[in-house]
CSV table of C-alpha atoms in Angstrom, one decimal:
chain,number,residue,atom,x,y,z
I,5,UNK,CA,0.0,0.0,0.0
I,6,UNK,CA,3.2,2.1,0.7
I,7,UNK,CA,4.5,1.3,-2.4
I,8,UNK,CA,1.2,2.2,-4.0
I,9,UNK,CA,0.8,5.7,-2.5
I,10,UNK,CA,4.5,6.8,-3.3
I,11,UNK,CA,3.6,5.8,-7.2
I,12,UNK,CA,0.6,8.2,-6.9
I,13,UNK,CA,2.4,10.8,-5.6
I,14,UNK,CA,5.6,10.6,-8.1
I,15,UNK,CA,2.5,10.7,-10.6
I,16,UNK,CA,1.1,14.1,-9.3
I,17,UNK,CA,4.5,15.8,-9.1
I,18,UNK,CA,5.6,15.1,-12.9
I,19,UNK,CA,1.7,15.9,-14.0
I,20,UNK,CA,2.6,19.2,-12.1
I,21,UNK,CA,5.5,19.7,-13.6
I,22,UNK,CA,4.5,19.4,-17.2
I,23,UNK,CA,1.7,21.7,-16.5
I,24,UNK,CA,4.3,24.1,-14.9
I,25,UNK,CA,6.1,23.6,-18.0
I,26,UNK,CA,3.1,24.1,-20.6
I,27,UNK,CA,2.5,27.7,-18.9
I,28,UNK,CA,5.7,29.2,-19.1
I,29,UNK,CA,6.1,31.3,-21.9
I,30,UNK,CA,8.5,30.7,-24.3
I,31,UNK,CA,11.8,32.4,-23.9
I,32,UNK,CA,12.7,34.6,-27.3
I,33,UNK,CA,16.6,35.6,-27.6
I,34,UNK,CA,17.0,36.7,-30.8
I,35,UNK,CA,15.1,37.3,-34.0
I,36,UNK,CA,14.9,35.1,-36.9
I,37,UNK,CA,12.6,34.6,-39.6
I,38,UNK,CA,10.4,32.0,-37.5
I,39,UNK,CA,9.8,34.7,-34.8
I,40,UNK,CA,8.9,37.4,-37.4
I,41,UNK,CA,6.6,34.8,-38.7
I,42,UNK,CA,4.8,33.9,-35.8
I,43,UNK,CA,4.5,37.5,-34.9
I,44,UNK,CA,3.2,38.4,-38.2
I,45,UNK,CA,0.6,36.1,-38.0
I,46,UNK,CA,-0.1,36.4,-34.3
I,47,UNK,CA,-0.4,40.6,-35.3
I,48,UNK,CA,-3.3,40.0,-38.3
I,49,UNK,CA,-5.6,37.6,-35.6
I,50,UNK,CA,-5.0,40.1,-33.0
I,51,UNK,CA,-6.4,42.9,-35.1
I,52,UNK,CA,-8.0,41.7,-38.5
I,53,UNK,CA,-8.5,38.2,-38.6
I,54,UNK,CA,-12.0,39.1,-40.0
I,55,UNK,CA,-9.7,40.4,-43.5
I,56,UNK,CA,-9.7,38.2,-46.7
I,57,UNK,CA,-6.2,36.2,-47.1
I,58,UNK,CA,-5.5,39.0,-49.7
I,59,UNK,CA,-5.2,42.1,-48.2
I,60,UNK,CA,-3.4,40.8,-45.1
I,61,UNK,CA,-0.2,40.5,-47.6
I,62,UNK,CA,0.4,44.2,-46.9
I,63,UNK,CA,1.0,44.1,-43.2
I,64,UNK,CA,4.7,43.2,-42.2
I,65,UNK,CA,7.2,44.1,-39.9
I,66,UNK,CA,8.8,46.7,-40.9
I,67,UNK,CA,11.7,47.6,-38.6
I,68,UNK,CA,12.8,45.0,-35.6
I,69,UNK,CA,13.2,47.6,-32.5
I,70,UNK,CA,14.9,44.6,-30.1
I,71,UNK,CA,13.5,42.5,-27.3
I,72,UNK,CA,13.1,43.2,-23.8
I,73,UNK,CA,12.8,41.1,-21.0
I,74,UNK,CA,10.9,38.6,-23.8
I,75,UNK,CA,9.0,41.8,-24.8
I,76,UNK,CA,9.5,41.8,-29.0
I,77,UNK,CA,9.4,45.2,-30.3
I,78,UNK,CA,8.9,46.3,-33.4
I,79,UNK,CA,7.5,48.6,-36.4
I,80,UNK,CA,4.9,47.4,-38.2
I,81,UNK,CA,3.5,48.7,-41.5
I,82,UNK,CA,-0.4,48.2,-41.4
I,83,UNK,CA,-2.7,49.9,-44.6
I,84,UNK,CA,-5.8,50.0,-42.3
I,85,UNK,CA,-4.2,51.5,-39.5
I,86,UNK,CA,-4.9,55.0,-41.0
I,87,UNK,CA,-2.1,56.1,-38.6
I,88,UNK,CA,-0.6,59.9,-41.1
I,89,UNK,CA,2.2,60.4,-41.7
I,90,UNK,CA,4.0,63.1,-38.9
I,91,UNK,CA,1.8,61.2,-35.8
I,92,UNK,CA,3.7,62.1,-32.9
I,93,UNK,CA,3.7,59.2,-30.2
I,94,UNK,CA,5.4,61.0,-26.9
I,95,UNK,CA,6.7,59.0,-23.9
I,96,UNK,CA,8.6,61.3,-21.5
I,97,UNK,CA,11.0,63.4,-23.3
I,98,UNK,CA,11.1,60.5,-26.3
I,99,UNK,CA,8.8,61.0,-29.1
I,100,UNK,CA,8.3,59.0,-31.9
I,101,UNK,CA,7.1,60.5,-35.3
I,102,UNK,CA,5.4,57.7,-37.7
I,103,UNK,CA,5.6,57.5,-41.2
I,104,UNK,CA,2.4,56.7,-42.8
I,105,UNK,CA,0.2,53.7,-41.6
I,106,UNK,CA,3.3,52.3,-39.6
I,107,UNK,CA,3.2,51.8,-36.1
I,108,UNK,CA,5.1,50.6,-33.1
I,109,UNK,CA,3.9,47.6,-31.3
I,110,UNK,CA,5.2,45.2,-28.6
I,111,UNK,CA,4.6,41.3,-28.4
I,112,UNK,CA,3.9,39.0,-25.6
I,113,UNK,CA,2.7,35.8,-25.7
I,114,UNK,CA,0.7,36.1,-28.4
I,115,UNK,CA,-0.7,39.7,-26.9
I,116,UNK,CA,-0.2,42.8,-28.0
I,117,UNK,CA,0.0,46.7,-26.6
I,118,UNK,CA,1.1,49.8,-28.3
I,119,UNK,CA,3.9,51.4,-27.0
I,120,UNK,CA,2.5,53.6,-24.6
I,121,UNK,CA,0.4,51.4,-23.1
I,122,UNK,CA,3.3,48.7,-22.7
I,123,UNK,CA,5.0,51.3,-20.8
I,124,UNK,CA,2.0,52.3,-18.5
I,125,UNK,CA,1.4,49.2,-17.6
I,126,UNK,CA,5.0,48.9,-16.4
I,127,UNK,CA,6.0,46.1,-19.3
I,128,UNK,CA,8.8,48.8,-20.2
I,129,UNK,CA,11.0,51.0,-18.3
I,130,UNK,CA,12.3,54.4,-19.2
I,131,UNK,CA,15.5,52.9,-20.1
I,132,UNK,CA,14.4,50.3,-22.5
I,133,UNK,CA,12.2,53.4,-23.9
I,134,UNK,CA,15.5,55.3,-24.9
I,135,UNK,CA,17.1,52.1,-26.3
I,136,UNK,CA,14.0,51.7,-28.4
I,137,UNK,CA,13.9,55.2,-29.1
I,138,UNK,CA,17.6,55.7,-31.0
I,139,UNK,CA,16.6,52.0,-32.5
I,140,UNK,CA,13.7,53.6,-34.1
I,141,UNK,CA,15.7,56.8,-35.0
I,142,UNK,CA,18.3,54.2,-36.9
I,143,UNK,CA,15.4,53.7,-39.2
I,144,UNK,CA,12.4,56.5,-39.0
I,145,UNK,CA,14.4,59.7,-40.1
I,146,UNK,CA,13.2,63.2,-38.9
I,147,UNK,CA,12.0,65.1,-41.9
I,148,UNK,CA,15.4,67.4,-41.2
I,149,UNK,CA,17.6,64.8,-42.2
I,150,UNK,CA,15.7,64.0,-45.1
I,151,UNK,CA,16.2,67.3,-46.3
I,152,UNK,CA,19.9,68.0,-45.0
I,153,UNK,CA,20.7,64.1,-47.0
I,154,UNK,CA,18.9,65.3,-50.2
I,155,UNK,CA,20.3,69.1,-50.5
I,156,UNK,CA,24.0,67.4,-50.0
I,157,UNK,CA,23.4,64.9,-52.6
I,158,UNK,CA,21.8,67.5,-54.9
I,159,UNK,CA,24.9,70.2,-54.6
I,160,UNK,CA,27.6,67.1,-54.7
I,161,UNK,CA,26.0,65.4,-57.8
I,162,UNK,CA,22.9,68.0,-59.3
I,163,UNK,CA,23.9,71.6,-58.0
I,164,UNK,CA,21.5,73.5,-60.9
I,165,UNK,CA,18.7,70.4,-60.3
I,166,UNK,CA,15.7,70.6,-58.1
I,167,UNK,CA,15.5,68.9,-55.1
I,168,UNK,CA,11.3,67.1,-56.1
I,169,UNK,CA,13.9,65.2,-58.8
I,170,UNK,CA,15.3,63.2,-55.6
I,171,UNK,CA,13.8,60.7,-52.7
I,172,UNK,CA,14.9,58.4,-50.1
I,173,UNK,CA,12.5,55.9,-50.8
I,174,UNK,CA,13.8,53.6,-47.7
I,175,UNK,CA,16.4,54.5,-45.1
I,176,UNK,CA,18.0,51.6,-44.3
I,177,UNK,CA,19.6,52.4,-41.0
I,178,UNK,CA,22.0,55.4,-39.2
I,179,UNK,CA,25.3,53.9,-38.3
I,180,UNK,CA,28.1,55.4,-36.4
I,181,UNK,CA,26.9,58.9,-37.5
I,182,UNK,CA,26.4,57.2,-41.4
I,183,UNK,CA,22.9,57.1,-42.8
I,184,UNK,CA,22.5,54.8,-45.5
I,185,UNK,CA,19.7,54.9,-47.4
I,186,UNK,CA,18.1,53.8,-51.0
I,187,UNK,CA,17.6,56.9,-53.3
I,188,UNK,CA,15.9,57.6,-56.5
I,189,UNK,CA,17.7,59.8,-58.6
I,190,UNK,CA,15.5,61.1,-61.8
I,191,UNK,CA,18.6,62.8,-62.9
I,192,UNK,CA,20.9,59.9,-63.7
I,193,UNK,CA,21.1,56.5,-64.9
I,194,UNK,CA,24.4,55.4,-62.6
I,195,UNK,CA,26.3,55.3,-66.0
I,196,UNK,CA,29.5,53.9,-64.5
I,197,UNK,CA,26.8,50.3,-64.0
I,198,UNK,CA,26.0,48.1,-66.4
I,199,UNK,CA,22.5,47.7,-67.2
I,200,UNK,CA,21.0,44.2,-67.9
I,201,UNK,CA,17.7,44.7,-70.1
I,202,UNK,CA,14.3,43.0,-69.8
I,203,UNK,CA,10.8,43.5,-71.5
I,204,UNK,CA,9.5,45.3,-68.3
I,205,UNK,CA,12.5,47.6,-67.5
I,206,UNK,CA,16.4,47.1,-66.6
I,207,UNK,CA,18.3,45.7,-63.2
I,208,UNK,CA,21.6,46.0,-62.3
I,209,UNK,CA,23.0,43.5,-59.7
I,210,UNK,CA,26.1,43.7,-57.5
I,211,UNK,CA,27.8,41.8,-55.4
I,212,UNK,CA,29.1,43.4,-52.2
I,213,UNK,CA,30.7,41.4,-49.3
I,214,UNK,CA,29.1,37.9,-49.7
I,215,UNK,CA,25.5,39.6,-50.9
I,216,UNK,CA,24.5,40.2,-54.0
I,217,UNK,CA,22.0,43.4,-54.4
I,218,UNK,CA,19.6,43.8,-57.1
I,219,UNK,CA,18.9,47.7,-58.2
I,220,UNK,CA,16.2,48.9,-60.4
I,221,UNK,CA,15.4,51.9,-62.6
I,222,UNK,CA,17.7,54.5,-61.2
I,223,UNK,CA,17.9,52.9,-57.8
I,224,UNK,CA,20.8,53.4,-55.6
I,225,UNK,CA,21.9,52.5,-52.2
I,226,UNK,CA,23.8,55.8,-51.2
I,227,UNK,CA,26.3,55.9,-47.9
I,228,UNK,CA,26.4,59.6,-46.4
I,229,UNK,CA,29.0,60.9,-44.0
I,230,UNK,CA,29.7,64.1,-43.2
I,231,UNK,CA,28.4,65.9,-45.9
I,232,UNK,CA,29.8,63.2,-48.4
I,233,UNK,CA,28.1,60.3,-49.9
I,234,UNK,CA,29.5,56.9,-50.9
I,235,UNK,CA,28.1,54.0,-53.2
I,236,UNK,CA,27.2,51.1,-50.3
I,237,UNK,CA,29.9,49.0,-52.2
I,238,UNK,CA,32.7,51.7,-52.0
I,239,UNK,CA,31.8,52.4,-48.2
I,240,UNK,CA,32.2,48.7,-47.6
I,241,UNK,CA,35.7,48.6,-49.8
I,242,UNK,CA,36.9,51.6,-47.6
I,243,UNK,CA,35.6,50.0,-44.4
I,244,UNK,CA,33.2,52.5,-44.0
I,245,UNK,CA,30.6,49.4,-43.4
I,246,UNK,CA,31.9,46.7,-41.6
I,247,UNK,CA,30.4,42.7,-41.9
I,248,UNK,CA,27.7,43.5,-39.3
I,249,UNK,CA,26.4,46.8,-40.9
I,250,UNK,CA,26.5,45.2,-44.0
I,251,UNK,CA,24.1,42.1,-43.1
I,252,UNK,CA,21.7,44.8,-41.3
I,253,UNK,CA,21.6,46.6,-44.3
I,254,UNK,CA,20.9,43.7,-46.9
I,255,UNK,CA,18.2,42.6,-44.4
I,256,UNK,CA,16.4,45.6,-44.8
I,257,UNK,CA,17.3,46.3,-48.2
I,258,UNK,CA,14.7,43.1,-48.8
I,259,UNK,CA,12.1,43.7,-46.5
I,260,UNK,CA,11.8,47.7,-48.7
């Protein structure tokens, strides 16, 4: 009977350890292409799982801000979030202007809260708010720079062009006091590139470091530092862009 009891109990303690086990959350250390997946598709139940297959396609992560205590961060772009462009989020002395129906939004166990709220409800400190804050400054320019990057560009390359003739179409990150971004220049066809032709219009593909970039039209990844700019491929020759920067970049560079 002794012998019987001790089996039940030894029974009860490994039933409540697997149910321990099945409510723990699952411990995220980096991210990878399986997390952004499950966080994609935990982000369209959370908020439109009543929206055809279709128009879901257009709702991605945008920019990974880091995680945080097993908090995942991140900027989403999301076409029925009606969020304007210049929105002003504001947490303590941080604020956090949006682009266009982007939006910054934290993950937990398959939950969600905007960034405010996550940092209301004491999910975030004021700390990990700044580290999030020059993340999302990496990424989300302030109109200024826009302009400052564009006039440069225009008096190095265009000084009697108009500045409407040029766009950052993506920045694709600020690094060590570089912003590298992927410009459309109406003013030039990057003759020093060879073009291969197609029915539809003309790439030109390089390979830089062990990644090979694909450009089209008059496409451009452009490297500025103080006041100068730099094809990405040059920067990375001069060791402007090290391995790491360069990985970050070609990362984003596919997501645009």
């Amino acid at each position: 009977m002794k012998k019987l009891f001790t089996t039940f109990l030894l029974i009860i303690s490994l039933l409540g350890g697997l149910f321990t086990l099945s409510s723990c959350e699952k411990k995220i250390t980096k991210n990878d292409e399986a997390v952004e997946e499950i966080v994609t598709e935990d982000y369209i139940q959370y908020y439109w799982s009543d929206l055809p297959i279709g128009q879901t396609d257009y709702m991605y992560i945008r920019y990974f801000l880091g995680i945080y205590d097993n908090l995942y961060v991140a900027v989403f772009y999301d076409w029925k979030s009606k969020i304007e462009s210049g929105h002003i989020e504001k947490i303590d002395e941080f604020e956090f202007q949006y682009s266009s129906d982007t939006r910054i939004v934290v993950w937990k166990n398959h939950k969600f809260f905007e960034l405010n709220e996550a940092y209301e409800k004491g999910l975030l400190n004021l700390e990990q708010i700044e580290i999030i804050h020059k993340e999302y400054l990496r990424y989300e320019w302030p109109e200024e720079i826009k302009n400052m990057l564009k006039e440069d560009y225009l008096n190095l390359y265009w000084p009697e062009k108009i500045i409407a003739g040029i766009r950052i179409t993506t920045p694709l990150g600020n690094y060590d006091s570089m912003y590298v971004g992927l410009f459309y220049d109406s003013y030039t066809e990057y003759i020093d590139y060879t073009y291969n032709h197609s029915d539809e219009s003309y790439f030109d593909k390089e390979i830089i470091g062990e990644y090979e970039f694909v450009y089209k039209d008059n496409f451009k990844i452009q490297v500025w530092k103080e006041h100068k700019f730099y094809l990405l491929k040059d920067a990375y020759e001069m060791g402007l862009i090290n391995d790491e920067q360069l990985e970050l970049i070609y990362r984003e560079y596919n997501k645009a």
